[in-house]
Structure formats: C-alpha cells, structure tokens
PDB file of C-alpha atoms in Angstrom:
ATOM      1  CA  MET A  23       4.547  -8.510  25.046  1.00  0.00           C
ATOM      2  CA  GLU A  24       1.821  -6.764  22.479  1.00  0.00           C
ATOM      3  CA  LYS A  25       0.389  -8.683  19.663  1.00  0.00           C
ATOM      4  CA  LYS A  26       1.585  -7.797  16.012  1.00  0.00           C
ATOM      5  CA  LYS A  27      -1.145  -6.628  13.536  1.00  0.00           C
ATOM      6  CA  LYS A  28      -1.606  -8.511  10.286  1.00  0.00           C
ATOM      7  CA  ALA A  29      -0.322  -6.352   6.906  1.00  0.00           C
ATOM      8  CA  GLY A  30      -0.310  -7.671   3.186  1.00  0.00           C
ATOM      9  CA  VAL A  31       0.225  -6.050   0.434  1.00  0.00           C
ATOM     10  CA  ILE A  32      -1.210  -6.246  -3.205  1.00  0.00           C
ATOM     11  CA  SER A  33       1.001  -5.931  -6.121  1.00  0.00           C
ATOM     12  CA  LEU A  34      -0.380  -4.270  -9.410  1.00  0.00           C
ATOM     13  CA  GLY A  35       1.319  -3.717 -12.504  1.00  0.00           C
ATOM     14  CA  CYS A  36       5.371  -3.979 -13.484  1.00  0.00           C
ATOM     15  CA  ASP A  37       8.658  -5.370 -12.367  1.00  0.00           C
ATOM     16  CA  LYS A  38       8.848  -2.035 -10.952  1.00  0.00           C
ATOM     17  CA  ASN A  39       5.753  -2.152  -8.989  1.00  0.00           C
ATOM     18  CA  ARG A  40       6.930  -5.607  -7.881  1.00  0.00           C
ATOM     19  CA  VAL A  41      10.177  -4.573  -6.422  1.00  0.00           C
ATOM     20  CA  ASP A  42       8.359  -1.172  -4.422  1.00  0.00           C
ATOM     21  CA  THR A  43       6.094  -3.900  -3.127  1.00  0.00           C
ATOM     22  CA  GLU A  44       9.161  -6.283  -1.851  1.00  0.00           C
ATOM     23  CA  LYS A  45      10.809  -2.806  -0.070  1.00  0.00           C
ATOM     24  CA  MET A  46       7.670  -1.712   0.942  1.00  0.00           C
ATOM     25  CA  LEU A  47       6.718  -5.321   2.669  1.00  0.00           C
ATOM     26  CA  SER A  48      10.795  -5.241   4.414  1.00  0.00           C
ATOM     27  CA  ARG A  49       9.523  -1.921   5.982  1.00  0.00           C
ATOM     28  CA  LEU A  50       6.212  -2.992   7.092  1.00  0.00           C
ATOM     29  CA  SER A  51       7.727  -6.493   8.580  1.00  0.00           C
ATOM     30  CA  GLU A  52       9.665  -4.501  10.962  1.00  0.00           C
ATOM     31  CA  LYS A  53       6.226  -3.545  12.556  1.00  0.00           C
ATOM     32  CA  TYR A  54       3.842  -5.455  11.232  1.00  0.00           C
ATOM     33  CA  GLU A  55       3.098  -9.647  10.467  1.00  0.00           C
ATOM     34  CA  ILE A  56       2.954 -10.261   6.844  1.00  0.00           C
ATOM     35  CA  THR A  57       0.386 -11.749   5.471  1.00  0.00           C
ATOM     36  CA  SER A  58      -0.586 -12.835   2.021  1.00  0.00           C
ATOM     37  CA  ASP A  59      -4.203 -13.195   2.531  1.00  0.00           C
ATOM     38  CA  PRO A  60      -6.109  -9.896   2.253  1.00  0.00           C
ATOM     39  CA  GLU A  61      -8.838 -11.728   3.937  1.00  0.00           C
ATOM     40  CA  GLU A  62      -6.285 -11.713   7.092  1.00  0.00           C
ATOM     41  CA  ALA A  63      -5.230  -8.593   7.161  1.00  0.00           C
ATOM     42  CA  GLU A  64      -5.640  -5.517   9.201  1.00  0.00           C
ATOM     43  CA  ILE A  65      -3.514  -3.555   7.037  1.00  0.00           C
ATOM     44  CA  LEU A  66      -3.425  -3.953   3.426  1.00  0.00           C
ATOM     45  CA  VAL A  67      -1.529  -1.595   1.423  1.00  0.00           C
ATOM     46  CA  VAL A  68      -2.615  -1.439  -2.632  1.00  0.00           C
ATOM     47  CA  ASN A  69       0.286  -0.673  -4.937  1.00  0.00           C
ATOM     48  CA  THR A  70      -0.990   0.439  -8.148  1.00  0.00           C
ATOM     49  CA  CYS A  71       0.126   0.807 -11.578  1.00  0.00           C
ATOM     50  CA  ALA A  72      -1.444   3.706 -13.752  1.00  0.00           C
ATOM     51  CA  PHE A  73       0.690   3.691 -17.120  1.00  0.00           C
ATOM     52  CA  LEU A  74      -1.992   2.953 -18.887  1.00  0.00           C
ATOM     53  CA  ASN A  75      -6.210   3.603 -19.092  1.00  0.00           C
ATOM     54  CA  ASP A  76      -6.485  -0.134 -17.909  1.00  0.00           C
ATOM     55  CA  ALA A  77      -3.985  -0.247 -15.507  1.00  0.00           C
ATOM     56  CA  ARG A  78      -5.831   2.490 -13.878  1.00  0.00           C
ATOM     57  CA  LYS A  79      -9.238   1.011 -13.985  1.00  0.00           C
ATOM     58  CA  GLU A  80      -7.969  -2.449 -12.338  1.00  0.00           C
ATOM     59  CA  ALA A  81      -6.467   0.188  -9.933  1.00  0.00           C
ATOM     60  CA  ILE A  82      -9.543   1.591  -8.274  1.00  0.00           C
ATOM     61  CA  GLU A  83     -11.496  -1.815  -8.905  1.00  0.00           C
ATOM     62  CA  GLU A  84      -9.059  -3.419  -6.781  1.00  0.00           C
ATOM     63  CA  ILE A  85      -8.900  -0.248  -3.920  1.00  0.00           C
ATOM     64  CA  LEU A  86     -12.537  -0.122  -4.053  1.00  0.00           C
ATOM     65  CA  SER A  87     -12.648  -4.669  -3.901  1.00  0.00           C
ATOM     66  CA  CYS A  88     -10.310  -3.860  -0.539  1.00  0.00           C
ATOM     67  CA  ALA A  89     -12.790  -0.705   0.947  1.00  0.00           C
ATOM     68  CA  ARG A  90     -15.041  -3.457   1.159  1.00  0.00           C
ATOM     69  CA  LEU A  91     -13.316  -5.629   3.664  1.00  0.00           C
ATOM     70  CA  LYS A  92     -13.525  -2.817   5.708  1.00  0.00           C
ATOM     71  CA  GLU A  93     -17.546  -3.242   6.426  1.00  0.00           C
ATOM     72  CA  GLY A  94     -17.096  -5.648   9.815  1.00  0.00           C
ATOM     73  CA  GLY A  95     -13.836  -7.339   8.146  1.00  0.00           C
ATOM     74  CA  ARG A  96     -10.918  -7.497   9.833  1.00  0.00           C
ATOM     75  CA  LEU A  97      -9.408  -4.906   8.091  1.00  0.00           C
ATOM     76  CA  GLU A  98      -8.853  -1.868   9.765  1.00  0.00           C
ATOM     77  CA  LYS A  99      -6.589   1.037   7.636  1.00  0.00           C
ATOM     78  CA  LEU A 100      -6.079   0.994   3.485  1.00  0.00           C
ATOM     79  CA  ALA A 101      -3.060   2.201   2.328  1.00  0.00           C
ATOM     80  CA  VAL A 102      -2.872   2.857  -1.740  1.00  0.00           C
ATOM     81  CA  THR A 103       0.790   3.375  -3.000  1.00  0.00           C
ATOM     82  CA  GLY A 104       2.469   3.373  -5.996  1.00  0.00           C
ATOM     83  CA  CYS A 105       1.494   5.672  -9.461  1.00  0.00           C
ATOM     84  CA  LEU A 106      -1.844   6.018  -9.126  1.00  0.00           C
ATOM     85  CA  PRO A 107      -1.774   8.050  -6.173  1.00  0.00           C
ATOM     86  CA  GLN A 108       1.657   9.447  -7.612  1.00  0.00           C
ATOM     87  CA  LYS A 109      -0.238  11.140 -10.817  1.00  0.00           C
ATOM     88  CA  PHE A 110      -4.076  11.433  -8.936  1.00  0.00           C
ATOM     89  CA  GLY A 111      -4.002  11.784  -5.737  1.00  0.00           C
ATOM     90  CA  GLU A 112      -5.874  14.526  -4.690  1.00  0.00           C
ATOM     91  CA  GLU A 113      -8.192  13.150  -6.939  1.00  0.00           C
ATOM     92  CA  VAL A 114      -8.442   9.514  -5.954  1.00  0.00           C
ATOM     93  CA  PHE A 115      -7.765  10.346  -2.301  1.00  0.00           C
ATOM     94  CA  ALA A 116     -10.924  12.373  -2.127  1.00  0.00           C
ATOM     95  CA  GLY A 117     -12.851  10.404  -3.934  1.00  0.00           C
ATOM     96  CA  ILE A 118     -12.444   7.315  -1.478  1.00  0.00           C
ATOM     97  CA  PRO A 119     -12.972   8.262   1.506  1.00  0.00           C
ATOM     98  CA  GLU A 120     -11.648   4.728   2.623  1.00  0.00           C
ATOM     99  CA  ILE A 121      -8.785   5.759   1.773  1.00  0.00           C
ATOM    100  CA  ASP A 122      -7.176   5.461   5.240  1.00  0.00           C
ATOM    101  CA  VAL A 123      -3.370   6.340   3.715  1.00  0.00           C
ATOM    102  CA  MET A 124      -1.523   7.288   0.023  1.00  0.00           C
ATOM    103  CA  ALA A 125       1.940   7.316  -0.655  1.00  0.00           C
ATOM    104  CA  GLY A 126       3.502   7.970  -4.035  1.00  0.00           C
ATOM    105  CA  ILE A 127       6.486   5.472  -5.627  1.00  0.00           C
ATOM    106  CA  SER A 128       9.249   7.680  -3.167  1.00  0.00           C
ATOM    107  CA  ASP A 129       7.192   7.422   0.174  1.00  0.00           C
ATOM    108  CA  TYR A 130       7.556   3.778   1.214  1.00  0.00           C
ATOM    109  CA  ASP A 131      10.086   5.166   3.395  1.00  0.00           C
ATOM    110  CA  LYS A 132       7.375   6.817   5.738  1.00  0.00           C
ATOM    111  CA  LEU A 133       4.517   4.184   5.174  1.00  0.00           C
ATOM    112  CA  VAL A 134       4.852   2.610   8.627  1.00  0.00           C
ATOM    113  CA  PHE A 135       4.883   5.892   9.963  1.00  0.00           C
ATOM    114  CA  ALA A 136       1.308   7.134   8.215  1.00  0.00           C
ATOM    115  CA  ILE A 137      -0.377   4.655   8.730  1.00  0.00           C
ATOM    116  CA  GLU A 138       0.685   4.253  12.029  1.00  0.00           C
ATOM    117  CA  GLU A 139      -0.649   8.626  12.415  1.00  0.00           C
ATOM    118  CA  SER A 140      -3.754   7.087  10.801  1.00  0.00           C
ATOM    119  CA  TYR A 141      -4.875   5.526  13.653  1.00  0.00           C
ATOM    120  CA  GLY A 142      -5.212   8.321  15.290  1.00  0.00           C
ATOM    121  CA  GLY A 143      -8.430   9.134  13.382  1.00  0.00           C
ATOM    122  CA  VAL A 144      -6.724  11.671  10.409  1.00  0.00           C
ATOM    123  CA  ARG A 145      -5.878  10.195   6.789  1.00  0.00           C
ATOM    124  CA  LYS A 146      -3.298  11.203   5.383  1.00  0.00           C
ATOM    125  CA  ASN A 147      -1.801  11.518   2.178  1.00  0.00           C
ATOM    126  CA  ILE A 148       1.823  11.465   2.372  1.00  0.00           C
ATOM    127  CA  VAL A 149       2.376  12.174  -1.810  1.00  0.00           C
ATOM    128  CA  GLY A 150       5.882  13.262  -1.746  1.00  0.00           C
ATOM    129  CA  LYS A 151       7.845  14.285  -5.465  1.00  0.00           C
ATOM    130  CA  PRO A 152       9.379  11.157  -7.265  1.00  0.00           C
ATOM    131  CA  ALA A 153      13.015  10.844  -5.715  1.00  0.00           C
ATOM    132  CA  CYS A 154      15.849   8.662  -5.463  1.00  0.00           C
ATOM    133  CA  GLU A 155      15.143   5.384  -4.063  1.00  0.00           C
ATOM    134  CA  PRO A 156      15.906   4.428  -1.144  1.00  0.00           C
ATOM    135  CA  ASP A 157      18.049   1.785   0.130  1.00  0.00           C
ATOM    136  CA  VAL A 158      15.852   0.312   1.606  1.00  0.00           C
ATOM    137  CA  PRO A 159      16.292  -4.076   1.969  1.00  0.00           C
ATOM    138  CA  ARG A 160      13.469  -6.308   0.123  1.00  0.00           C
ATOM    139  CA  VAL A 161      11.765  -9.635   1.334  1.00  0.00           C
ATOM    140  CA  LEU A 162      11.916 -11.476  -2.640  1.00  0.00           C
ATOM    141  CA  THR A 163       8.007 -12.001  -3.284  1.00  0.00           C
ATOM    142  CA  THR A 164       8.893 -14.182  -6.548  1.00  0.00           C
ATOM    143  CA  ASP A 165      12.441 -16.700  -7.336  1.00  0.00           C
ATOM    144  CA  GLY A 166      15.962 -14.925  -7.861  1.00  0.00           C
ATOM    145  CA  TYR A 167      16.038 -15.718 -11.341  1.00  0.00           C
TER     146      TYR A 167
END
C-alpha cells in the first residue's frame, strides 16, 4: 500500500473561512493524511481572507512564509484558496511563482484533482466564478457550540 502524503491547511479570516477549511479538510482527507503542523506537510493549503487591507497583507505574508518551507523542506506543493485568489487571482498567481495551485471560494471541490495535476509540473489556477457551495461534509476543527 502506498504511503499517503501529508496535507495541512492554514485558515485565515472569518468564520466562513473556517467552514470552508473544514470542507476542504474533508476532501483532502479522502486522499491525504491530515496534519496540523505545517512543517510536516508535503501539501499545504493557505485559505485566505481579502476583506480588509490588513487581511490581504496577512495572507500574502503567510503565503510567502509557507513558500519558504519549500526550500529544502518536506513541502512539495503550496495551494492558495479563498478570497484572495477570488479577488486578485491572476496578480497573486503571477507574482508568487511558488504557488502550485490557486482556487477561489467555490472551487475547493476540485482542489485535490488540481493538486494531483500539479505534480505533473504544471501550475494550476482553477479560480472560477463564485457559485453555490457543494454539499460537502466537514471536519470540525472547533467545539460544536
């Protein structure tokens, strides 16, 4: 049996991002082993917020910090999801070549496929138009109350 790659998610921003992250974790756990330690991850997803200028700045700083983990570390693939790609996708994708996959706020159902395709050596920008969210189970990361 092939050993599963380890994937982790860093969630920035609002409660909606937390729910989106939980849905992404559900999808990612179908293919990868989930880790909460970014240093252990071979695949790392940064789910971003871009509502305020400070949130955009925090997102870019976090993405660049994670990109440094690719230098001689375990990290093989860096994916960026959420509001930042949705609003500024082309600019961010072009400006940060360490990003392997970009997905918008309605694209996390296609995230695993895009990550796997990126192992073929092609960066993937799958940001689409915002749409109704797919009915995806969640991996709860907080207490239920």
